PDB file of N, CA and C in Angstrom:
ATOM      1  N   UNK A 179     -18.992 -26.569  24.235  1.00 58.00           N
ATOM      2  CA  UNK A 179     -19.196 -24.839  23.551  1.00 58.00           C
ATOM      3  C   UNK A 179     -17.778 -24.588  24.165  1.00 58.00           C
ATOM      4  N   UNK A 180     -17.641 -25.000  25.712  1.00 68.00           N
ATOM      5  CA  UNK A 180     -16.085 -24.713  26.484  1.00 68.00           C
ATOM      6  C   UNK A 180     -14.960 -25.022  25.756  1.00 68.00           C
ATOM      7  N   UNK A 181     -14.668 -25.913  24.506  1.00 77.00           N
ATOM      8  CA  UNK A 181     -13.626 -25.965  24.144  1.00 77.00           C
ATOM      9  C   UNK A 181     -13.751 -25.316  22.558  1.00 77.00           C
ATOM     10  N   UNK A 182     -14.792 -25.100  22.087  1.00 77.00           N
ATOM     11  CA  UNK A 182     -14.526 -24.207  21.044  1.00 77.00           C
ATOM     12  C   UNK A 182     -13.959 -22.484  21.523  1.00 77.00           C
ATOM     13  N   UNK A 183     -15.046 -22.043  22.702  1.00 79.00           N
ATOM     14  CA  UNK A 183     -14.277 -20.533  23.300  1.00 79.00           C
ATOM     15  C   UNK A 183     -12.844 -20.881  23.619  1.00 79.00           C
ATOM     16  N   UNK A 184     -12.493 -21.817  24.132  1.00 82.00           N
ATOM     17  CA  UNK A 184     -10.744 -21.997  25.016  1.00 82.00           C
ATOM     18  C   UNK A 184     -10.099 -22.030  23.511  1.00 82.00           C
ATOM     19  N   UNK A 185     -10.582 -22.594  22.206  1.00 80.00           N
ATOM     20  CA  UNK A 185      -9.807 -22.395  20.875  1.00 80.00           C
ATOM     21  C   UNK A 185      -9.696 -21.465  20.427  1.00 80.00           C
ATOM     22  N   UNK A 186     -11.146 -20.380  20.718  1.00 78.00           N
ATOM     23  CA  UNK A 186     -11.125 -19.253  19.852  1.00 78.00           C
ATOM     24  C   UNK A 186      -9.808 -18.115  20.783  1.00 78.00           C
ATOM     25  N   UNK A 187     -10.096 -18.389  22.311  1.00 82.00           N
ATOM     26  CA  UNK A 187      -9.028 -17.379  23.416  1.00 82.00           C
ATOM     27  C   UNK A 187      -7.600 -17.825  22.752  1.00 82.00           C
ATOM     28  N   UNK A 188      -7.385 -19.255  22.577  1.00 84.00           N
ATOM     29  CA  UNK A 188      -5.999 -19.710  22.760  1.00 84.00           C
ATOM     30  C   UNK A 188      -5.124 -19.427  21.272  1.00 84.00           C
ATOM     31  N   UNK A 189      -6.295 -19.206  20.374  1.00 85.00           N
ATOM     32  CA  UNK A 189      -5.966 -18.496  18.626  1.00 85.00           C
ATOM     33  C   UNK A 189      -6.290 -17.130  18.454  1.00 85.00           C
ATOM     34  N   UNK A 190      -6.657 -16.247  19.405  1.00 86.00           N
ATOM     35  CA  UNK A 190      -7.013 -15.184  19.307  1.00 86.00           C
ATOM     36  C   UNK A 190      -5.650 -14.247  18.496  1.00 86.00           C
ATOM     37  N   UNK A 191      -4.858 -14.033  19.070  1.00 85.00           N
ATOM     38  CA  UNK A 191      -3.614 -13.690  18.525  1.00 85.00           C
ATOM     39  C   UNK A 191      -3.155 -14.109  16.911  1.00 85.00           C
ATOM     40  N   UNK A 192      -3.222 -15.185  16.885  1.00 88.00           N
ATOM     41  CA  UNK A 192      -2.876 -15.351  15.226  1.00 88.00           C
ATOM     42  C   UNK A 192      -4.326 -14.628  14.564  1.00 88.00           C
ATOM     43  N   UNK A 193      -5.653 -14.828  14.988  1.00 85.00           N
ATOM     44  CA  UNK A 193      -6.592 -14.272  13.767  1.00 85.00           C
ATOM     45  C   UNK A 193      -6.568 -12.604  13.892  1.00 85.00           C
ATOM     46  N   UNK A 194      -6.163 -12.096  15.207  1.00 87.00           N
ATOM     47  CA  UNK A 194      -5.688 -10.589  14.903  1.00 87.00           C
ATOM     48  C   UNK A 194      -4.374 -10.073  13.941  1.00 87.00           C
ATOM     49  N   UNK A 195      -3.490 -11.324  13.985  1.00 88.00           N
ATOM     50  CA  UNK A 195      -2.519 -11.087  13.228  1.00 88.00           C
ATOM     51  C   UNK A 195      -2.604 -11.130  11.793  1.00 88.00           C
ATOM     52  N   UNK A 196      -3.750 -11.930  11.472  1.00 88.00           N
ATOM     53  CA  UNK A 196      -3.858 -12.363   9.935  1.00 88.00           C
ATOM     54  C   UNK A 196      -5.248 -11.364   9.531  1.00 88.00           C
ATOM     55  N   UNK A 197      -5.703 -10.747  10.384  1.00 86.00           N
ATOM     56  CA  UNK A 197      -6.830  -9.379  10.142  1.00 86.00           C
ATOM     57  C   UNK A 197      -5.778  -8.035   9.662  1.00 86.00           C
ATOM     58  N   UNK A 198      -4.385  -7.893  10.276  1.00 87.00           N
ATOM     59  CA  UNK A 198      -3.661  -7.169  10.289  1.00 87.00           C
ATOM     60  C   UNK A 198      -2.994  -7.019   9.072  1.00 87.00           C
ATOM     61  N   UNK A 199      -2.719  -7.917   8.793  1.00 86.00           N
ATOM     62  CA  UNK A 199      -1.943  -8.450   7.823  1.00 86.00           C
ATOM     63  C   UNK A 199      -2.747  -8.079   6.485  1.00 86.00           C
ATOM     64  N   UNK A 200      -3.758  -8.838   6.478  1.00 86.00           N
ATOM     65  CA  UNK A 200      -5.070  -8.545   5.237  1.00 86.00           C
ATOM     66  C   UNK A 200      -4.980  -7.112   5.283  1.00 86.00           C
ATOM     67  N   UNK A 201      -5.409  -6.313   6.301  1.00 84.00           N
ATOM     68  CA  UNK A 201      -5.426  -4.852   6.314  1.00 84.00           C
ATOM     69  C   UNK A 201      -4.510  -4.243   5.429  1.00 84.00           C
ATOM     70  N   UNK A 202      -3.069  -4.308   6.094  1.00 84.00           N
ATOM     71  CA  UNK A 202      -1.995  -4.029   5.487  1.00 84.00           C
ATOM     72  C   UNK A 202      -2.131  -4.002   4.084  1.00 84.00           C
ATOM     73  N   UNK A 203      -2.197  -5.179   3.636  1.00 84.00           N
ATOM     74  CA  UNK A 203      -2.390  -5.349   2.173  1.00 84.00           C
ATOM     75  C   UNK A 203      -3.520  -4.782   1.129  1.00 84.00           C
ATOM     76  N   UNK A 204      -4.419  -4.503   2.059  1.00 85.00           N
ATOM     77  CA  UNK A 204      -5.405  -3.683   1.229  1.00 85.00           C
ATOM     78  C   UNK A 204      -5.531  -2.158   1.435  1.00 85.00           C
ATOM     79  N   UNK A 205      -5.045  -2.023   2.528  1.00 86.00           N
ATOM     80  CA  UNK A 205      -4.608  -0.187   2.626  1.00 86.00           C
ATOM     81  C   UNK A 205      -3.782   0.086   1.854  1.00 86.00           C
ATOM     82  N   UNK A 206      -2.388  -0.329   1.800  1.00 86.00           N
ATOM     83  CA  UNK A 206      -1.486   0.092   1.175  1.00 86.00           C
ATOM     84  C   UNK A 206      -1.652   0.354  -0.005  1.00 86.00           C
ATOM     85  N   UNK A 207      -2.202  -0.141  -0.948  1.00 88.00           N
ATOM     86  CA  UNK A 207      -2.520  -0.132  -2.122  1.00 88.00           C
ATOM     87  C   UNK A 207      -3.407   1.063  -2.752  1.00 88.00           C
ATOM     88  N   UNK A 208      -4.257   1.194  -1.774  1.00 88.00           N
ATOM     89  CA  UNK A 208      -5.187   2.193  -1.442  1.00 88.00           C
ATOM     90  C   UNK A 208      -4.588   3.500  -1.336  1.00 88.00           C
ATOM     91  N   UNK A 209      -3.705   3.585  -0.446  1.00 89.00           N
ATOM     92  CA  UNK A 209      -3.107   5.097   0.135  1.00 89.00           C
ATOM     93  C   UNK A 209      -2.025   5.024  -0.884  1.00 89.00           C
ATOM     94  N   UNK A 210      -1.379   4.213  -1.349  1.00 90.00           N
ATOM     95  CA  UNK A 210      -0.465   4.303  -2.334  1.00 90.00           C
ATOM     96  C   UNK A 210      -0.974   5.037  -3.789  1.00 90.00           C
ATOM     97  N   UNK A 211      -2.091   4.449  -4.207  1.00 92.00           N
ATOM     98  CA  UNK A 211      -2.770   5.285  -5.400  1.00 92.00           C
ATOM     99  C   UNK A 211      -3.308   7.081  -5.092  1.00 92.00           C
ATOM    100  N   UNK A 212      -3.753   7.115  -4.008  1.00 90.00           N
ATOM    101  CA  UNK A 212      -4.297   8.191  -3.694  1.00 90.00           C
ATOM    102  C   UNK A 212      -3.173   9.289  -3.762  1.00 90.00           C
ATOM    103  N   UNK A 213      -1.727   8.607  -2.990  1.00 90.00           N
ATOM    104  CA  UNK A 213      -0.535   9.664  -2.984  1.00 90.00           C
ATOM    105  C   UNK A 213      -0.234   9.994  -4.478  1.00 90.00           C
ATOM    106  N   UNK A 214       0.187   8.787  -5.181  1.00 91.00           N
ATOM    107  CA  UNK A 214       0.764   9.151  -6.564  1.00 91.00           C
ATOM    108  C   UNK A 214      -0.187   9.742  -7.483  1.00 91.00           C
ATOM    109  N   UNK A 215      -1.705   9.761  -7.299  1.00 92.00           N
ATOM    110  CA  UNK A 215      -2.321  10.551  -7.981  1.00 92.00           C
ATOM    111  C   UNK A 215      -2.273  11.770  -7.683  1.00 92.00           C
ATOM    112  N   UNK A 216      -1.988  12.213  -6.429  1.00 91.00           N
ATOM    113  CA  UNK A 216      -2.087  13.696  -6.057  1.00 91.00           C
ATOM    114  C   UNK A 216      -0.494  14.099  -6.747  1.00 91.00           C
ATOM    115  N   UNK A 217       0.452  13.339  -6.740  1.00 91.00           N
ATOM    116  CA  UNK A 217       1.602  13.974  -7.178  1.00 91.00           C
ATOM    117  C   UNK A 217       1.389  14.274  -8.470  1.00 91.00           C
ATOM    118  N   UNK A 218       1.012  13.124  -9.416  1.00 91.00           N
ATOM    119  CA  UNK A 218       1.105  13.153 -10.802  1.00 91.00           C
ATOM    120  C   UNK A 218       0.070  14.551 -11.193  1.00 91.00           C
ATOM    121  N   UNK A 219      -1.372  14.857 -10.572  1.00 91.00           N
ATOM    122  CA  UNK A 219      -1.963  15.673 -10.991  1.00 91.00           C
ATOM    123  C   UNK A 219      -1.420  16.930 -10.574  1.00 91.00           C
ATOM    124  N   UNK A 220      -0.199  17.194  -9.274  1.00 90.00           N
ATOM    125  CA  UNK A 220       0.435  18.340  -9.459  1.00 90.00           C
ATOM    126  C   UNK A 220       1.732  18.462 -10.448  1.00 90.00           C
ATOM    127  N   UNK A 221       2.269  17.436 -10.567  1.00 90.00           N
ATOM    128  CA  UNK A 221       3.321  17.425 -11.871  1.00 90.00           C
ATOM    129  C   UNK A 221       2.540  17.856 -13.068  1.00 90.00           C
ATOM    130  N   UNK A 222       1.258  17.469 -13.823  1.00 89.00           N
ATOM    131  CA  UNK A 222       1.167  17.645 -15.028  1.00 89.00           C
ATOM    132  C   UNK A 222       0.554  19.241 -14.858  1.00 89.00           C
ATOM    133  N   UNK A 223       0.006  19.753 -13.746  1.00 89.00           N
ATOM    134  CA  UNK A 223      -0.552  20.743 -13.469  1.00 89.00           C
ATOM    135  C   UNK A 223       0.397  22.008 -13.627  1.00 89.00           C
ATOM    136  N   UNK A 224       1.449  21.823 -13.115  1.00 87.00           N
ATOM    137  CA  UNK A 224       2.751  22.713 -13.186  1.00 87.00           C
ATOM    138  C   UNK A 224       2.725  23.234 -12.134  1.00 87.00           C
ATOM    139  N   UNK A 225       2.468  22.558 -10.644  1.00 88.00           N
ATOM    140  CA  UNK A 225       2.626  23.169  -9.425  1.00 88.00           C
ATOM    141  C   UNK A 225       3.310  21.992  -8.780  1.00 88.00           C
ATOM    142  N   UNK A 226       3.987  21.193  -8.873  1.00 85.00           N
ATOM    143  CA  UNK A 226       5.029  20.503  -8.308  1.00 85.00           C
ATOM    144  C   UNK A 226       5.867  21.152  -7.094  1.00 85.00           C
ATOM    145  N   UNK A 227       5.749  20.590  -6.066  1.00 86.00           N
ATOM    146  CA  UNK A 227       6.554  21.311  -5.062  1.00 86.00           C
ATOM    147  C   UNK A 227       7.527  20.217  -4.164  1.00 86.00           C
ATOM    148  N   UNK A 228       8.155  21.180  -3.232  1.00 85.00           N
ATOM    149  CA  UNK A 228       9.083  20.114  -2.419  1.00 85.00           C
ATOM    150  C   UNK A 228       8.321  19.100  -1.647  1.00 85.00           C
ATOM    151  N   UNK A 229       7.127  19.201  -1.298  1.00 84.00           N
ATOM    152  CA  UNK A 229       6.188  18.013  -0.750  1.00 84.00           C
ATOM    153  C   UNK A 229       5.794  17.129  -1.620  1.00 84.00           C
ATOM    154  N   UNK A 230       5.828  17.441  -3.253  1.00 87.00           N
ATOM    155  CA  UNK A 230       5.486  16.449  -4.048  1.00 87.00           C
ATOM    156  C   UNK A 230       6.780  15.435  -4.121  1.00 87.00           C
ATOM    157  N   UNK A 231       8.089  16.188  -4.199  1.00 90.00           N
ATOM    158  CA  UNK A 231       8.998  15.664  -4.251  1.00 90.00           C
ATOM    159  C   UNK A 231       9.347  14.348  -3.128  1.00 90.00           C
ATOM    160  N   UNK A 232       9.140  14.734  -1.991  1.00 91.00           N
ATOM    161  CA  UNK A 232       9.126  13.884  -0.969  1.00 91.00           C
ATOM    162  C   UNK A 232       8.205  12.987  -0.659  1.00 91.00           C
ATOM    163  N   UNK A 233       6.953  13.036  -1.224  1.00 90.00           N
ATOM    164  CA  UNK A 233       5.979  12.195  -1.434  1.00 90.00           C
ATOM    165  C   UNK A 233       6.317  11.111  -2.553  1.00 90.00           C
ATOM    166  N   UNK A 234       6.840  11.678  -3.547  1.00 90.00           N
ATOM    167  CA  UNK A 234       7.451  11.018  -4.642  1.00 90.00           C
ATOM    168  C   UNK A 234       8.538   9.789  -4.570  1.00 90.00           C
ATOM    169  N   UNK A 235       9.593  10.413  -3.476  1.00 92.00           N
ATOM    170  CA  UNK A 235      10.941   9.637  -3.345  1.00 92.00           C
ATOM    171  C   UNK A 235      10.321   8.496  -2.183  1.00 92.00           C
ATOM    172  N   UNK A 236       9.419   8.880  -1.530  1.00 90.00           N
ATOM    173  CA  UNK A 236       8.624   7.707  -0.592  1.00 90.00           C
ATOM    174  C   UNK A 236       7.857   6.576  -1.057  1.00 90.00           C
ATOM    175  N   UNK A 237       7.179   7.198  -2.546  1.00 90.00           N
ATOM    176  CA  UNK A 237       6.510   6.431  -3.212  1.00 90.00           C
ATOM    177  C   UNK A 237       7.466   5.337  -3.978  1.00 90.00           C
ATOM    178  N   UNK A 238       8.925   5.685  -4.398  1.00 90.00           N
ATOM    179  CA  UNK A 238       9.598   4.906  -5.143  1.00 90.00           C
ATOM    180  C   UNK A 238      10.380   4.125  -4.050  1.00 90.00           C
ATOM    181  N   UNK A 239      10.497   4.747  -2.823  1.00 90.00           N
ATOM    182  CA  UNK A 239      11.219   3.500  -1.892  1.00 90.00           C
ATOM    183  C   UNK A 239      10.144   2.501  -1.429  1.00 90.00           C
ATOM    184  N   UNK A 240       8.545   2.778  -1.621  1.00 87.00           N
ATOM    185  CA  UNK A 240       7.230   1.945  -1.295  1.00 87.00           C
ATOM    186  C   UNK A 240       7.594   0.760  -2.362  1.00 87.00           C
ATOM    187  N   UNK A 241       7.626   1.178  -3.907  1.00 89.00           N
ATOM    188  CA  UNK A 241       7.468   0.154  -4.553  1.00 89.00           C
ATOM    189  C   UNK A 241       8.751  -0.727  -4.384  1.00 89.00           C
ATOM    190  N   UNK A 242      10.262  -0.247  -4.409  1.00 90.00           N
ATOM    191  CA  UNK A 242      11.556  -1.054  -3.968  1.00 90.00           C
ATOM    192  C   UNK A 242      11.325  -1.895  -3.153  1.00 90.00           C
ATOM    193  N   UNK A 243      10.754  -1.707  -1.620  1.00 87.00           N
ATOM    194  CA  UNK A 243      10.701  -2.316  -0.279  1.00 87.00           C
ATOM    195  C   UNK A 243       9.700  -3.464  -1.102  1.00 87.00           C
ATOM    196  N   UNK A 244       8.625  -3.209  -1.630  1.00 86.00           N
ATOM    197  CA  UNK A 244       7.421  -4.035  -1.861  1.00 86.00           C
ATOM    198  C   UNK A 244       8.239  -5.184  -2.745  1.00 86.00           C
ATOM    199  N   UNK A 245       9.076  -4.859  -3.751  1.00 87.00           N
ATOM    200  CA  UNK A 245       9.987  -5.881  -4.696  1.00 87.00           C
ATOM    201  C   UNK A 245      10.621  -6.683  -3.766  1.00 87.00           C
ATOM    202  N   UNK A 246      11.499  -5.685  -3.079  1.00 88.00           N
ATOM    203  CA  UNK A 246      12.554  -6.570  -2.111  1.00 88.00           C
ATOM    204  C   UNK A 246      12.359  -7.831  -1.360  1.00 88.00           C
ATOM    205  N   UNK A 247      10.872  -7.174  -0.643  1.00 85.00           N
ATOM    206  CA  UNK A 247      10.336  -8.046   0.463  1.00 85.00           C
ATOM    207  C   UNK A 247       9.524  -8.839   0.642  1.00 85.00           C
ATOM    208  N   UNK A 248       8.487  -8.361  -0.400  1.00 83.00           N
ATOM    209  CA  UNK A 248       7.160  -9.457  -0.638  1.00 83.00           C
ATOM    210  C   UNK A 248       7.166  -9.965  -1.996  1.00 83.00           C
ATOM    211  N   UNK A 249       7.660  -9.384  -3.257  1.00 83.00           N
ATOM    212  CA  UNK A 249       7.931 -10.116  -4.146  1.00 83.00           C
ATOM    213  C   UNK A 249       7.506  -9.245  -5.506  1.00 83.00           C
ATOM    214  N   UNK A 250       8.013  -9.896  -6.720  1.00 86.00           N
ATOM    215  CA  UNK A 250       7.177  -9.541  -8.000  1.00 86.00           C
ATOM    216  C   UNK A 250       5.626  -9.108  -7.820  1.00 86.00           C
ATOM    217  N   UNK A 251       4.670  -9.987  -7.660  1.00 86.00           N
ATOM    218  CA  UNK A 251       3.441  -9.729  -7.788  1.00 86.00           C
ATOM    219  C   UNK A 251       2.745  -8.393  -6.943  1.00 86.00           C
ATOM    220  N   UNK A 252       3.442  -8.170  -5.721  1.00 85.00           N
ATOM    221  CA  UNK A 252       3.027  -6.835  -5.014  1.00 85.00           C
ATOM    222  C   UNK A 252       3.652  -5.844  -5.837  1.00 85.00           C
ATOM    223  N   UNK A 253       5.127  -5.670  -6.021  1.00 86.00           N
ATOM    224  CA  UNK A 253       5.706  -4.648  -6.476  1.00 86.00           C
ATOM    225  C   UNK A 253       5.187  -4.350  -7.920  1.00 86.00           C
ATOM    226  N   UNK A 254       5.096  -5.189  -8.841  1.00 88.00           N
ATOM    227  CA  UNK A 254       4.238  -4.978  -9.972  1.00 88.00           C
ATOM    228  C   UNK A 254       3.003  -4.455  -9.827  1.00 88.00           C
ATOM    229  N   UNK A 255       1.952  -4.987  -8.599  1.00 88.00           N
ATOM    230  CA  UNK A 255       0.481  -4.388  -8.651  1.00 88.00           C
ATOM    231  C   UNK A 255       0.863  -2.714  -8.343  1.00 88.00           C
ATOM    232  N   UNK A 256       1.985  -2.546  -7.278  1.00 88.00           N
ATOM    233  CA  UNK A 256       1.950  -1.163  -7.105  1.00 88.00           C
ATOM    234  C   UNK A 256       2.439  -0.376  -8.485  1.00 88.00           C
ATOM    235  N   UNK A 257       3.445  -0.891  -9.313  1.00 88.00           N
ATOM    236  CA  UNK A 257       3.726  -0.187 -10.531  1.00 88.00           C
ATOM    237  C   UNK A 257       2.626  -0.252 -11.270  1.00 88.00           C
ATOM    238  N   UNK A 258       1.660  -0.931 -11.458  1.00 90.00           N
ATOM    239  CA  UNK A 258       0.637  -0.857 -12.393  1.00 90.00           C
ATOM    240  C   UNK A 258      -0.391   0.263 -11.637  1.00 90.00           C
ATOM    241  N   UNK A 259      -0.544   0.343 -10.306  1.00 90.00           N
ATOM    242  CA  UNK A 259      -1.305   1.410  -9.551  1.00 90.00           C
ATOM    243  C   UNK A 259      -0.856   2.710 -10.145  1.00 90.00           C
ATOM    244  N   UNK A 260       0.388   2.903 -10.120  1.00 90.00           N
ATOM    245  CA  UNK A 260       1.023   4.051 -10.330  1.00 90.00           C
ATOM    246  C   UNK A 260       1.147   4.523 -11.627  1.00 90.00           C
ATOM    247  N   UNK A 261       0.872   3.725 -12.756  1.00 90.00           N
ATOM    248  CA  UNK A 261       0.578   3.650 -14.177  1.00 90.00           C
ATOM    249  C   UNK A 261      -0.877   4.095 -14.152  1.00 90.00           C
ATOM    250  N   UNK A 262      -1.827   3.459 -13.588  1.00 90.00           N
ATOM    251  CA  UNK A 262      -3.349   4.183 -13.656  1.00 90.00           C
ATOM    252  C   UNK A 262      -3.474   5.334 -13.062  1.00 90.00           C
ATOM    253  N   UNK A 263      -2.830   5.555 -12.143  1.00 90.00           N
ATOM    254  CA  UNK A 263      -2.843   7.076 -11.426  1.00 90.00           C
ATOM    255  C   UNK A 263      -2.383   8.071 -12.414  1.00 90.00           C
ATOM    256  N   UNK A 264      -1.412   7.710 -13.231  1.00 89.00           N
ATOM    257  CA  UNK A 264      -0.775   8.456 -14.162  1.00 89.00           C
ATOM    258  C   UNK A 264      -1.550   9.022 -15.168  1.00 89.00           C
ATOM    259  N   UNK A 265      -2.160   7.607 -15.943  1.00 89.00           N
ATOM    260  CA  UNK A 265      -3.153   8.023 -16.530  1.00 89.00           C
ATOM    261  C   UNK A 265      -4.755   8.653 -16.345  1.00 89.00           C
ATOM    262  N   UNK A 266      -4.905   8.618 -15.087  1.00 88.00           N
ATOM    263  CA  UNK A 266      -6.265   9.463 -14.768  1.00 88.00           C
ATOM    264  C   UNK A 266      -5.723  10.529 -14.603  1.00 88.00           C
ATOM    265  N   UNK A 267      -4.409  11.179 -13.862  1.00 78.00           N
ATOM    266  CA  UNK A 267      -4.194  12.700 -13.902  1.00 78.00           C
ATOM    267  C   UNK A 267      -4.672  13.414 -14.843  1.00 78.00           C
TER     268      UNK A 267
END
């Protein structure tokens, strides 16, 4: 049992790092959907303001960086989430 505890303590940094990465890839699309849906609701409702322009620019940069640094599957999934948010607005 002490060997298992020692191994857990030695690899605790890796476990925390993996948990943070998984949390990032789960929470980023959820927040992306909520922000994109809010922008599309304001756009279709005619209440599009400066705050929505800023959020739309940040969402566009987020999709670009997802394509650039993570790859096509993650960037494509963000675009699909944006399309779903647009169709639900």
